[in-house]
Short mmCIF file of C-alpha atoms in Angstrom, two decimals:
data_model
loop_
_atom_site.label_atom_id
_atom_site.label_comp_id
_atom_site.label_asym_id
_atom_site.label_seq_id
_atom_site.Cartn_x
_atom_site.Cartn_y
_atom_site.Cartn_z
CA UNK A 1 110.44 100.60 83.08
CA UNK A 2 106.87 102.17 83.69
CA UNK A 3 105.92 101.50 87.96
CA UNK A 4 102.55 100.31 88.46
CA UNK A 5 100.35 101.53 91.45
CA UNK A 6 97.54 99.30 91.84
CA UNK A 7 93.95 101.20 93.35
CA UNK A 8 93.28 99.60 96.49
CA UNK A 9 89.56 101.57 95.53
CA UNK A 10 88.96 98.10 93.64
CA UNK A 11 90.20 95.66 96.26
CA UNK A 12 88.00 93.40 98.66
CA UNK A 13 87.83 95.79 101.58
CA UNK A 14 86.33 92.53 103.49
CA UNK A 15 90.12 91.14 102.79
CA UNK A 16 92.26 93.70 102.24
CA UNK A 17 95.40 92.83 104.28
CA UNK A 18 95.45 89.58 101.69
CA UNK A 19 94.94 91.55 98.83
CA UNK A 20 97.84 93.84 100.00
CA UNK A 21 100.00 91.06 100.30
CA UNK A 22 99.03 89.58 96.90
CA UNK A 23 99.62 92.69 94.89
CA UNK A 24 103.20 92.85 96.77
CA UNK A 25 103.83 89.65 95.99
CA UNK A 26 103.14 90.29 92.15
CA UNK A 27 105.44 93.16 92.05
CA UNK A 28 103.04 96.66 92.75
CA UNK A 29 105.49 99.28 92.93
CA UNK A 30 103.10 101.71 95.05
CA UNK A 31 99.70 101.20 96.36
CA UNK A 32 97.71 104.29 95.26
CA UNK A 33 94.92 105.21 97.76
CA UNK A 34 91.82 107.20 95.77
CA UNK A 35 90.46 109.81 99.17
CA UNK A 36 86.88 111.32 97.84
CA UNK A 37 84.77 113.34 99.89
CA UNK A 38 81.11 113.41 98.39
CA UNK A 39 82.03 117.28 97.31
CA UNK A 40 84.82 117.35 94.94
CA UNK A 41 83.48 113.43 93.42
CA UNK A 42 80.32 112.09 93.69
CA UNK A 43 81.69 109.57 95.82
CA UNK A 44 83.22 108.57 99.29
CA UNK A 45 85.82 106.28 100.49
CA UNK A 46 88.43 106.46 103.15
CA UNK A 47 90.49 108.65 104.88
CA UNK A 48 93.67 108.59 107.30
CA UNK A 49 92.25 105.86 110.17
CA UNK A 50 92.48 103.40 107.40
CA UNK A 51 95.51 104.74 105.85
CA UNK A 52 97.35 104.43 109.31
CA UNK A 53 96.49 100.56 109.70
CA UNK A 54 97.80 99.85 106.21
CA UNK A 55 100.59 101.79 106.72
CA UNK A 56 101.37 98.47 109.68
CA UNK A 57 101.34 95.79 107.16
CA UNK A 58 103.03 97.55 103.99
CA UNK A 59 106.41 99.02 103.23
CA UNK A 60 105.10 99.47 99.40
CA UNK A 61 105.32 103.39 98.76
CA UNK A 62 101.62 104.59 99.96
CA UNK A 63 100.66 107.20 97.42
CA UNK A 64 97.62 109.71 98.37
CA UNK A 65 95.21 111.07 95.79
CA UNK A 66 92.71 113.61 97.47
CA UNK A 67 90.22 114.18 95.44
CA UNK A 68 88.80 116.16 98.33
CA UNK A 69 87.60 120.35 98.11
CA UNK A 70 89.97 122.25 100.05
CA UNK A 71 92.79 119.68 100.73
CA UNK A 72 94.70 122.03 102.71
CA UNK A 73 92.79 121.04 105.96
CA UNK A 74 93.92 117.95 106.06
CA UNK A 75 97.41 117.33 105.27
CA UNK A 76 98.86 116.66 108.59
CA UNK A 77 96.30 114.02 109.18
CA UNK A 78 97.63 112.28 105.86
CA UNK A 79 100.79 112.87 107.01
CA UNK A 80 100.32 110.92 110.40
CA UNK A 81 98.80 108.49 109.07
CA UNK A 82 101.90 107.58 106.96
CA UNK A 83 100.95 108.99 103.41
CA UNK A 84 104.94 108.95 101.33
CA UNK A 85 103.45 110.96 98.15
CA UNK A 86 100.17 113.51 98.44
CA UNK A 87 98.25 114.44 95.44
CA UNK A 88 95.83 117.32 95.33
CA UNK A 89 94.18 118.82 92.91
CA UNK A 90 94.94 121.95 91.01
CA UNK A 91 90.81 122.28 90.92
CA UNK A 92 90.58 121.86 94.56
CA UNK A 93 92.70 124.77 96.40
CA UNK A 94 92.64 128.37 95.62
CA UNK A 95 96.49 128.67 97.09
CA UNK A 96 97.99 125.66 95.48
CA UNK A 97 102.17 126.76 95.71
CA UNK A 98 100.93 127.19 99.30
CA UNK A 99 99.26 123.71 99.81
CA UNK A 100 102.26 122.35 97.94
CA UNK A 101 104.90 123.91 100.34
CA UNK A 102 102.88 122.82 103.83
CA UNK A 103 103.05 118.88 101.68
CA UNK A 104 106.54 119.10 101.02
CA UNK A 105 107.44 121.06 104.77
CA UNK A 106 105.63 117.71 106.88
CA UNK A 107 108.42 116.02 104.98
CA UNK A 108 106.26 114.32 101.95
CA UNK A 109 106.77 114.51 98.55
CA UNK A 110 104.22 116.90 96.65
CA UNK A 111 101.88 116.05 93.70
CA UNK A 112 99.63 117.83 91.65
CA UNK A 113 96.26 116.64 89.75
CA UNK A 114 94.54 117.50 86.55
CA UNK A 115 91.05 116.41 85.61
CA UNK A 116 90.21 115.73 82.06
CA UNK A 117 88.89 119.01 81.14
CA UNK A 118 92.22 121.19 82.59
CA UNK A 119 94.38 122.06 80.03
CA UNK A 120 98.39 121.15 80.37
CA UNK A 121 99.20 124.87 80.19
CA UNK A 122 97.90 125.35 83.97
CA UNK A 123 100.48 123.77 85.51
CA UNK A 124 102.91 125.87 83.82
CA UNK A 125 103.37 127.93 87.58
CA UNK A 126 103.39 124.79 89.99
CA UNK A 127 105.66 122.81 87.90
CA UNK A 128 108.92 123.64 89.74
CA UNK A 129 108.18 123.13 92.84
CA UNK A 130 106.38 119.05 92.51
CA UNK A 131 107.64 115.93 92.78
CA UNK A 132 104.51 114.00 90.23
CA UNK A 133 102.08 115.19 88.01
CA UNK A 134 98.90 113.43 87.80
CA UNK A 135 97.14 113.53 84.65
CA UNK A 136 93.32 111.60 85.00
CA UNK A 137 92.79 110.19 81.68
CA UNK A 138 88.95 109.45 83.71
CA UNK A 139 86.84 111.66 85.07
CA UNK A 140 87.47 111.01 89.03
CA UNK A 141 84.68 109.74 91.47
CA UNK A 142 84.69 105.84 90.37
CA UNK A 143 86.62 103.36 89.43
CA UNK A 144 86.18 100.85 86.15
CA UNK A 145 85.90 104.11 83.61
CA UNK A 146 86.82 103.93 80.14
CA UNK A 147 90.28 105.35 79.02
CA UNK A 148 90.07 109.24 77.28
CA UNK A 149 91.69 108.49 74.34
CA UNK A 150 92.30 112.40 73.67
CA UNK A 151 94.49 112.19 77.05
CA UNK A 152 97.23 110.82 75.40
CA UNK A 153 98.02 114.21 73.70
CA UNK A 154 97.75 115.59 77.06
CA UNK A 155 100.44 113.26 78.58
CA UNK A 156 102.83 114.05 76.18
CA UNK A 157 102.72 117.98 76.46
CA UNK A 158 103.23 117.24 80.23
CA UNK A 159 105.90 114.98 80.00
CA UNK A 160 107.75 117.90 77.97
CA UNK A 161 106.70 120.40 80.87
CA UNK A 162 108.83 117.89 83.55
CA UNK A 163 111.07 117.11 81.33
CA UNK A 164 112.08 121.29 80.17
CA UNK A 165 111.84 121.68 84.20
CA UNK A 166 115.20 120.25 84.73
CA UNK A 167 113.86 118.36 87.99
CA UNK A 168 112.96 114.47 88.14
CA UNK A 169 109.34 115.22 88.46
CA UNK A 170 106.83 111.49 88.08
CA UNK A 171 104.54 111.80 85.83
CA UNK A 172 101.62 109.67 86.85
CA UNK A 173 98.43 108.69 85.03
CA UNK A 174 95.48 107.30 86.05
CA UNK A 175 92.22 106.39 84.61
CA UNK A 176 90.90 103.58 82.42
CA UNK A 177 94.80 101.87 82.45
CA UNK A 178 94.59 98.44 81.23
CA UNK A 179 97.18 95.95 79.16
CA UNK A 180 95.50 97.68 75.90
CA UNK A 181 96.75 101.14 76.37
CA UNK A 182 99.66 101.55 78.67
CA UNK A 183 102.25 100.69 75.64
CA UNK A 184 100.60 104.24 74.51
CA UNK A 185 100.71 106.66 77.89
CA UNK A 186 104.09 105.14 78.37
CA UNK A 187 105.30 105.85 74.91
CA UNK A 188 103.45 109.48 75.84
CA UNK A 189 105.97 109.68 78.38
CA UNK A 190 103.92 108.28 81.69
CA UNK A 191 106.23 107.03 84.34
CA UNK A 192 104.00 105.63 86.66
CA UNK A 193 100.27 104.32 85.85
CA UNK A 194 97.48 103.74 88.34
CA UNK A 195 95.55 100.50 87.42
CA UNK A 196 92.44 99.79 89.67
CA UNK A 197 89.65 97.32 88.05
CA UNK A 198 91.81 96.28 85.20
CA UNK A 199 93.82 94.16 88.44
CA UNK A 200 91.55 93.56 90.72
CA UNK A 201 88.92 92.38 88.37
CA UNK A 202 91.07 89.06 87.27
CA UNK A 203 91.27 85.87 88.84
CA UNK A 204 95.23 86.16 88.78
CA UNK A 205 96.04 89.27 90.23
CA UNK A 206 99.80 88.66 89.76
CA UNK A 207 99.72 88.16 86.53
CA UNK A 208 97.22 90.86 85.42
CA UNK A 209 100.45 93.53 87.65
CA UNK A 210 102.68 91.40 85.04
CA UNK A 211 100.54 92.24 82.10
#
């Protein structure tokens, strides 16, 4: 069964111990917290203060995404702050098996990142040594984009990549996930999607997870 990591990006940050308790309560598997830093993205959002209170009132799997330039910098600070899984991107870091090895040394498990316009092939080298492979079926910086349809080709050639590896390697997408097209990026071979508006944006947050 596919996990879903609801975007806290789309939550009521006025609220958001009670949306935190809603989306356990309607069976999130992780909570998936989107980091941008204005450079990478044309956006901002949050870093490791907020990260560290959350990590208080959750014991749901807190899954980093930094969509941040040079990602290296801050790793221990996610790592204090309670991060389980941290996601950079390939894009981001010139020494990437590097920034992998300091993720995976402060005891966290190790994720890589693709944007839309990176081919599958480039993560031929990094591969072996990550525990999930994000594939962003959006172009990142905002939440409530529409799905890449073309993506779905892209998922698949990944999913053979972990798969030939030999290793139990997640294979994460996230982008545009709604109850419309996650039959298809799990048929693609997606083992855990990221859903952000497409939950948040109902009345019945429970039920839209069930969806």
């Amino acid at each position: 069964m596919i996990k879903i990591a609801p975007s806290i990006l789309s939550a009521n940050f006025a609220n958001l111990e009670k949306d935190i308790k809603i989306l356990e309560k309607g069976g999130a598997d992780w909570l998936h917290l989107d980091i941008m830093d204005g450079n990478f993205v044309p956006n901002i959002t949050f870093g490791p203060i907020l990260i560290k209170s959350l990590r208080k009132i959750t014991k749901l799997t807190l899954d980093a995404h930094l969509m941040i330039e040079k990602p290296e910098r801050y790793i221990e600070d996610f790592q204090k702050s309670g991060v389980d899984i941290l996601t950079v991107h390939l894009e981001a870091t010139t020494h990437l098996h590097r920034t992998i090895t300091q993720i995976k040394k402060l005891g966290m498990k190790a994720g890589v990142s693709i944007n839309p316009s990176t081919p599958a092939i480039a993560l031929r080298e990094i591969i072996p040594f990550v525990d999930l492979v994000l594939v962003m079926t959006v172009n990142p910086g905002f939440g409530g984009q529409k799905f890449i349809p073309t993506m779905t080709r892209k998922i698949h050639e990944v999913a053979i990549m972990c798969e030939t590896s030999g290793r139990k390697i997640h294979l994460q997408v996230d982008g545009g996930i709604d109850e419309t097209n996650i039959r298809a990026v799990y048929d693609a071979g997606a083992t855990i999607t990221v859903a952000g508006y497409s939950i948040f944006s109902k009345e019945n947050i429970p039920k839209a997870i069930q969806n």
